[in-house]
mmCIF file of C-alpha atoms in Angstrom:
data_model
loop_
_atom_site.group_PDB
_atom_site.id
_atom_site.type_symbol
_atom_site.label_atom_id
_atom_site.label_comp_id
_atom_site.label_asym_id
_atom_site.label_seq_id
_atom_site.Cartn_x
_atom_site.Cartn_y
_atom_site.Cartn_z
ATOM 1 C CA MET Y 1 -76.695 24.691 1.041
ATOM 2 C CA LYS Y 2 -75.242 25.277 4.499
ATOM 3 C CA LYS Y 3 -72.378 22.922 5.376
ATOM 4 C CA LYS Y 4 -72.590 21.255 8.803
ATOM 5 C CA ILE Y 5 -69.478 20.933 10.945
ATOM 6 C CA SER Y 6 -69.214 17.560 12.657
ATOM 7 C CA ALA Y 7 -69.113 17.356 16.453
ATOM 8 C CA PRO Y 8 -65.796 15.404 16.514
ATOM 9 C CA PHE Y 9 -64.213 18.144 14.351
ATOM 10 C CA THR Y 10 -65.501 20.819 16.729
ATOM 11 C CA LEU Y 11 -64.122 18.933 19.756
ATOM 12 C CA ARG Y 12 -60.733 18.563 18.053
ATOM 13 C CA CYS Y 13 -60.647 22.339 17.409
ATOM 14 C CA ILE Y 14 -61.545 23.114 21.035
ATOM 15 C CA THR Y 15 -58.929 20.631 22.293
ATOM 16 C CA LEU Y 16 -56.264 22.088 19.994
ATOM 17 C CA ALA Y 17 -57.050 25.668 21.059
ATOM 18 C CA LEU Y 18 -57.065 24.764 24.753
ATOM 19 C CA GLY Y 19 -53.820 22.763 24.394
ATOM 20 C CA THR Y 20 -52.115 25.665 22.642
ATOM 21 C CA HIS Y 21 -53.250 28.095 25.336
ATOM 22 C CA ILE Y 22 -52.067 25.740 28.105
ATOM 23 C CA ALA Y 23 -48.643 25.341 26.463
ATOM 24 C CA LEU Y 24 -48.233 29.111 26.119
ATOM 25 C CA ALA Y 25 -49.438 29.773 29.657
ATOM 26 C CA GLN Y 26 -47.145 27.126 31.134
ATOM 27 C CA GLY Y 27 -44.170 28.719 29.425
ATOM 28 C CA SER Y 28 -44.917 31.990 31.226
ATOM 29 C CA THR Y 29 -45.506 30.386 34.623
ATOM 30 C CA VAL Y 30 -42.322 28.313 34.996
ATOM 31 C CA ALA Y 31 -41.002 30.668 37.684
ATOM 32 C CA GLN Y 32 -44.343 30.566 39.523
ATOM 33 C CA ASN Y 33 -44.343 26.745 39.433
ATOM 34 C CA THR Y 34 -40.828 26.606 40.872
ATOM 35 C CA SER Y 35 -41.717 28.897 43.783
ATOM 36 C CA ALA Y 36 -44.945 26.958 44.439
ATOM 37 C CA ARG Y 37 -43.010 23.657 44.652
ATOM 38 C CA ASN Y 38 -40.663 25.206 47.206
ATOM 39 C CA ALA Y 39 -43.517 26.572 49.335
ATOM 40 C CA PRO Y 40 -43.731 25.321 52.933
ATOM 41 C CA ALA Y 41 -46.235 22.627 53.887
ATOM 42 C CA PRO Y 42 -49.582 23.970 55.127
ATOM 43 C CA ALA Y 43 -50.075 24.340 58.853
ATOM 44 C CA PRO Y 44 -52.471 21.844 60.474
ATOM 45 C CA GLY Y 45 -56.085 22.853 59.945
ATOM 46 C CA THR Y 46 -55.410 24.992 56.856
ATOM 47 C CA SER Y 47 -55.607 24.116 53.172
ATOM 48 C CA ALA Y 48 -52.728 24.099 50.726
ATOM 49 C CA ARG Y 49 -54.615 26.809 48.852
ATOM 50 C CA ALA Y 50 -54.501 29.214 51.791
ATOM 51 C CA THR Y 51 -50.815 28.782 52.635
ATOM 52 C CA ALA Y 52 -48.897 27.840 49.485
ATOM 53 C CA TYR Y 53 -49.853 30.974 47.586
ATOM 54 C CA GLY Y 54 -50.238 33.461 50.430
ATOM 55 C CA ASP Y 55 -52.043 36.549 49.223
ATOM 56 C CA ASP Y 56 -52.084 35.518 45.550
ATOM 57 C CA ALA Y 57 -55.360 36.775 44.075
ATOM 58 C CA LEU Y 58 -56.123 33.350 42.573
ATOM 59 C CA TRP Y 59 -56.487 31.748 46.000
ATOM 60 C CA SER Y 60 -57.631 34.621 48.209
ATOM 61 C CA THR Y 61 -60.773 35.544 46.273
ATOM 62 C CA PRO Y 62 -63.849 33.839 47.701
ATOM 63 C CA TRP Y 63 -66.444 34.279 44.914
ATOM 64 C CA GLU Y 64 -66.476 32.775 41.425
ATOM 65 C CA PHE Y 65 -68.740 33.786 38.534
ATOM 66 C CA THR Y 66 -69.360 31.144 35.829
ATOM 67 C CA LEU Y 67 -70.682 31.657 32.300
ATOM 68 C CA SER Y 68 -71.407 29.160 29.555
ATOM 69 C CA PRO Y 69 -73.022 30.623 26.437
ATOM 70 C CA PHE Y 70 -74.066 27.949 23.928
ATOM 71 C CA THR Y 71 -71.229 25.572 24.780
ATOM 72 C CA THR Y 72 -72.696 22.123 25.344
ATOM 73 C CA TYR Y 73 -71.745 18.962 23.492
ATOM 74 C CA HIS Y 74 -74.394 16.208 23.670
ATOM 75 C CA TRP Y 75 -73.362 12.540 23.502
ATOM 76 C CA SER Y 76 -76.360 11.757 21.289
ATOM 77 C CA ARG Y 77 -78.161 13.750 18.644
ATOM 78 C CA ASP Y 78 -81.752 14.665 19.391
ATOM 79 C CA PRO Y 79 -83.740 17.160 17.323
ATOM 80 C CA THR Y 80 -85.316 18.516 20.531
ATOM 81 C CA HIS Y 81 -81.927 19.554 21.992
ATOM 82 C CA LYS Y 82 -81.366 23.282 22.317
ATOM 83 C CA PRO Y 83 -78.210 25.221 23.242
ATOM 84 C CA VAL Y 84 -77.595 25.429 26.990
ATOM 85 C CA ILE Y 85 -76.954 28.897 28.409
ATOM 86 C CA LEU Y 86 -75.615 28.901 31.989
ATOM 87 C CA ILE Y 87 -74.757 31.550 34.571
ATOM 88 C CA GLY Y 88 -73.686 30.776 38.126
ATOM 89 C CA LEU Y 89 -72.060 31.939 41.326
ATOM 90 C CA GLU Y 90 -69.905 29.980 43.792
ATOM 91 C CA LYS Y 91 -68.585 30.823 47.260
ATOM 92 C CA HIS Y 92 -65.020 29.607 47.955
ATOM 93 C CA PRO Y 93 -63.861 30.169 51.550
ATOM 94 C CA PRO Y 94 -60.136 31.048 51.363
ATOM 95 C CA SER Y 95 -59.046 28.518 53.996
ATOM 96 C CA SER Y 96 -60.904 25.527 52.560
ATOM 97 C CA ASN Y 97 -61.267 23.492 49.386
ATOM 98 C CA TRP Y 98 -65.021 23.122 49.999
ATOM 99 C CA PHE Y 99 -67.427 25.407 48.114
ATOM 100 C CA TRP Y 100 -71.130 25.965 47.536
ATOM 101 C CA GLY Y 101 -73.100 27.669 44.810
ATOM 102 C CA ALA Y 102 -75.963 27.772 42.369
ATOM 103 C CA VAL Y 103 -76.274 27.900 38.609
ATOM 104 C CA PHE Y 104 -79.219 29.013 36.527
ATOM 105 C CA PHE Y 105 -79.479 27.651 33.004
ATOM 106 C CA THR Y 106 -81.748 26.707 30.172
ATOM 107 C CA ASN Y 107 -81.615 22.926 29.992
ATOM 108 C CA SER Y 108 -81.215 20.938 26.773
ATOM 109 C CA PHE Y 109 -84.932 21.311 26.116
ATOM 110 C CA GLY Y 110 -85.104 25.078 26.652
ATOM 111 C CA GLN Y 111 -86.611 24.933 30.154
ATOM 112 C CA PRO Y 112 -85.341 27.315 32.866
ATOM 113 C CA THR Y 113 -83.487 25.217 35.459
ATOM 114 C CA VAL Y 114 -81.575 25.800 38.704
ATOM 115 C CA PHE Y 115 -78.943 23.620 40.400
ATOM 116 C CA ALA Y 116 -77.926 24.401 44.020
ATOM 117 C CA TYR Y 117 -74.902 22.447 45.205
ATOM 118 C CA TYR Y 118 -72.059 21.848 47.633
ATOM 119 C CA GLY Y 119 -68.694 20.561 46.462
ATOM 120 C CA TYR Y 120 -64.967 20.026 46.826
ATOM 121 C CA GLU Y 121 -62.028 21.226 44.692
ATOM 122 C CA TRP Y 122 -58.644 19.530 44.249
ATOM 123 C CA ASP Y 123 -55.893 22.019 43.366
ATOM 124 C CA ARG Y 124 -52.733 21.305 41.375
ATOM 125 C CA LEU Y 125 -54.129 18.143 39.782
ATOM 126 C CA PHE Y 126 -51.405 15.751 38.540
ATOM 127 C CA GLY Y 127 -48.807 18.150 39.967
ATOM 128 C CA TRP Y 128 -49.731 20.929 37.525
ATOM 129 C CA GLN Y 129 -50.259 24.205 39.349
ATOM 130 C CA ASN Y 130 -53.007 25.547 37.080
ATOM 131 C CA VAL Y 131 -55.069 22.362 36.652
ATOM 132 C CA TYR Y 132 -57.846 21.520 39.111
ATOM 133 C CA ALA Y 133 -60.768 19.146 39.519
ATOM 134 C CA LYS Y 134 -64.083 19.717 41.259
ATOM 135 C CA ILE Y 135 -67.099 17.658 42.123
ATOM 136 C CA ALA Y 136 -70.433 19.201 43.066
ATOM 137 C CA ALA Y 137 -73.550 17.469 44.380
ATOM 138 C CA GLY Y 138 -76.924 19.016 45.031
ATOM 139 C CA ALA Y 139 -80.533 19.445 44.002
ATOM 140 C CA MET Y 140 -81.781 20.476 40.584
ATOM 141 C CA TYR Y 141 -85.189 21.794 39.588
ATOM 142 C CA GLY Y 142 -86.428 22.390 36.064
ATOM 143 C CA TYR Y 143 -86.953 19.211 34.045
ATOM 144 C CA VAL Y 144 -90.748 19.199 34.020
ATOM 145 C CA GLY Y 145 -93.597 18.069 31.809
ATOM 146 C CA LYS Y 146 -92.721 15.730 28.981
ATOM 147 C CA TYR Y 147 -88.982 16.047 29.744
ATOM 148 C CA GLN Y 148 -89.116 15.002 33.413
ATOM 149 C CA HIS Y 149 -87.928 11.496 32.497
ATOM 150 C CA LYS Y 150 -84.691 12.903 30.996
ATOM 151 C CA VAL Y 151 -82.959 13.038 34.421
ATOM 152 C CA PRO Y 152 -82.886 10.190 36.958
ATOM 153 C CA LEU Y 153 -84.866 10.244 40.214
ATOM 154 C CA ASN Y 154 -86.934 13.235 39.089
ATOM 155 C CA TYR Y 155 -89.998 13.975 41.205
ATOM 156 C CA LYS Y 156 -92.164 16.811 39.869
ATOM 157 C CA GLY Y 157 -89.113 18.587 38.442
ATOM 158 C CA LEU Y 158 -86.856 18.107 41.490
ATOM 159 C CA SER Y 159 -83.916 15.704 41.163
ATOM 160 C CA PRO Y 160 -80.447 15.091 42.632
ATOM 161 C CA GLY Y 161 -77.358 15.943 40.598
ATOM 162 C CA ILE Y 162 -73.624 15.223 40.654
ATOM 163 C CA VAL Y 163 -71.294 17.154 38.347
ATOM 164 C CA PRO Y 164 -67.548 16.388 38.021
ATOM 165 C CA THR Y 165 -65.413 19.150 36.469
ATOM 166 C CA ILE Y 166 -61.837 19.603 35.278
ATOM 167 C CA GLY Y 167 -60.520 23.125 34.832
ATOM 168 C CA TYR Y 168 -57.479 25.197 33.963
ATOM 169 C CA HIS Y 169 -56.581 28.550 35.581
ATOM 170 C CA PHE Y 170 -55.014 31.152 33.314
ATOM 171 C CA GLY Y 171 -54.055 34.475 34.774
ATOM 172 C CA SER Y 172 -54.735 35.186 38.412
ATOM 173 C CA ARG Y 173 -58.544 35.053 38.316
ATOM 174 C CA ASP Y 174 -59.747 33.361 35.123
ATOM 175 C CA ALA Y 175 -60.348 29.712 34.284
ATOM 176 C CA VAL Y 176 -61.938 27.449 31.680
ATOM 177 C CA GLN Y 177 -63.770 24.299 32.723
ATOM 178 C CA VAL Y 178 -65.238 21.137 31.235
ATOM 179 C CA SER Y 179 -68.057 19.521 33.223
ATOM 180 C CA VAL Y 180 -69.497 16.055 32.618
ATOM 181 C CA LEU Y 181 -73.291 16.107 32.611
ATOM 182 C CA GLY Y 182 -73.958 12.423 33.253
ATOM 183 C CA THR Y 183 -75.164 10.593 30.168
ATOM 184 C CA ALA Y 184 -76.181 13.877 28.472
ATOM 185 C CA GLY Y 185 -72.847 15.398 27.428
ATOM 186 C CA LEU Y 186 -70.185 17.984 28.238
ATOM 187 C CA LEU Y 187 -70.507 21.618 29.296
ATOM 188 C CA PHE Y 188 -67.701 24.085 28.490
ATOM 189 C CA SER Y 189 -67.584 27.195 30.661
ATOM 190 C CA TYR Y 190 -65.529 30.229 31.669
ATOM 191 C CA SER Y 191 -65.186 31.346 35.292
ATOM 192 C CA ARG Y 192 -63.816 34.460 36.973
ATOM 193 C CA LYS Y 193 -62.935 34.885 40.630
ATOM 194 C CA PHE Y 194 -63.691 38.199 42.320
#
């Protein structure tokens, strides 16, 4: 008989692995953090992202690719839930914290879905250089048929969406993110700037 692994155990493992990676990464970025704290204040009309890090690849790259293969945790168990597979692209202007993008994914019921959005990113959350938060709002299409009632304000598959995210940059272009999907659950993803 196949042994099932409980969801709380899985979340503890993910949290432990992420915490270990963060601790190791912070140890190697102490010098970077010190120089970032001593950076001059941004000039009026420019973002902290554009001036504090200069030509650093992390902040000067305007596109971000996102991938989430089978990494969704649902708040409630439902036998109709399927793994969510997500791929997306965001545009990040280098002189602004605003962004826009679109993601294509199979929703929790296996239906192809798209979410086009506009959002804002807060860098250096809680004073930590590599931690950030984002919020994106937009329109989603894909919950149709018998699953159209699974998202609020759905009209023939089209509904509004708001997605808050917390992420951690490691390296100059890579990041991991956790997004809250309303009352449905959490989405874990990897992103790469290019």
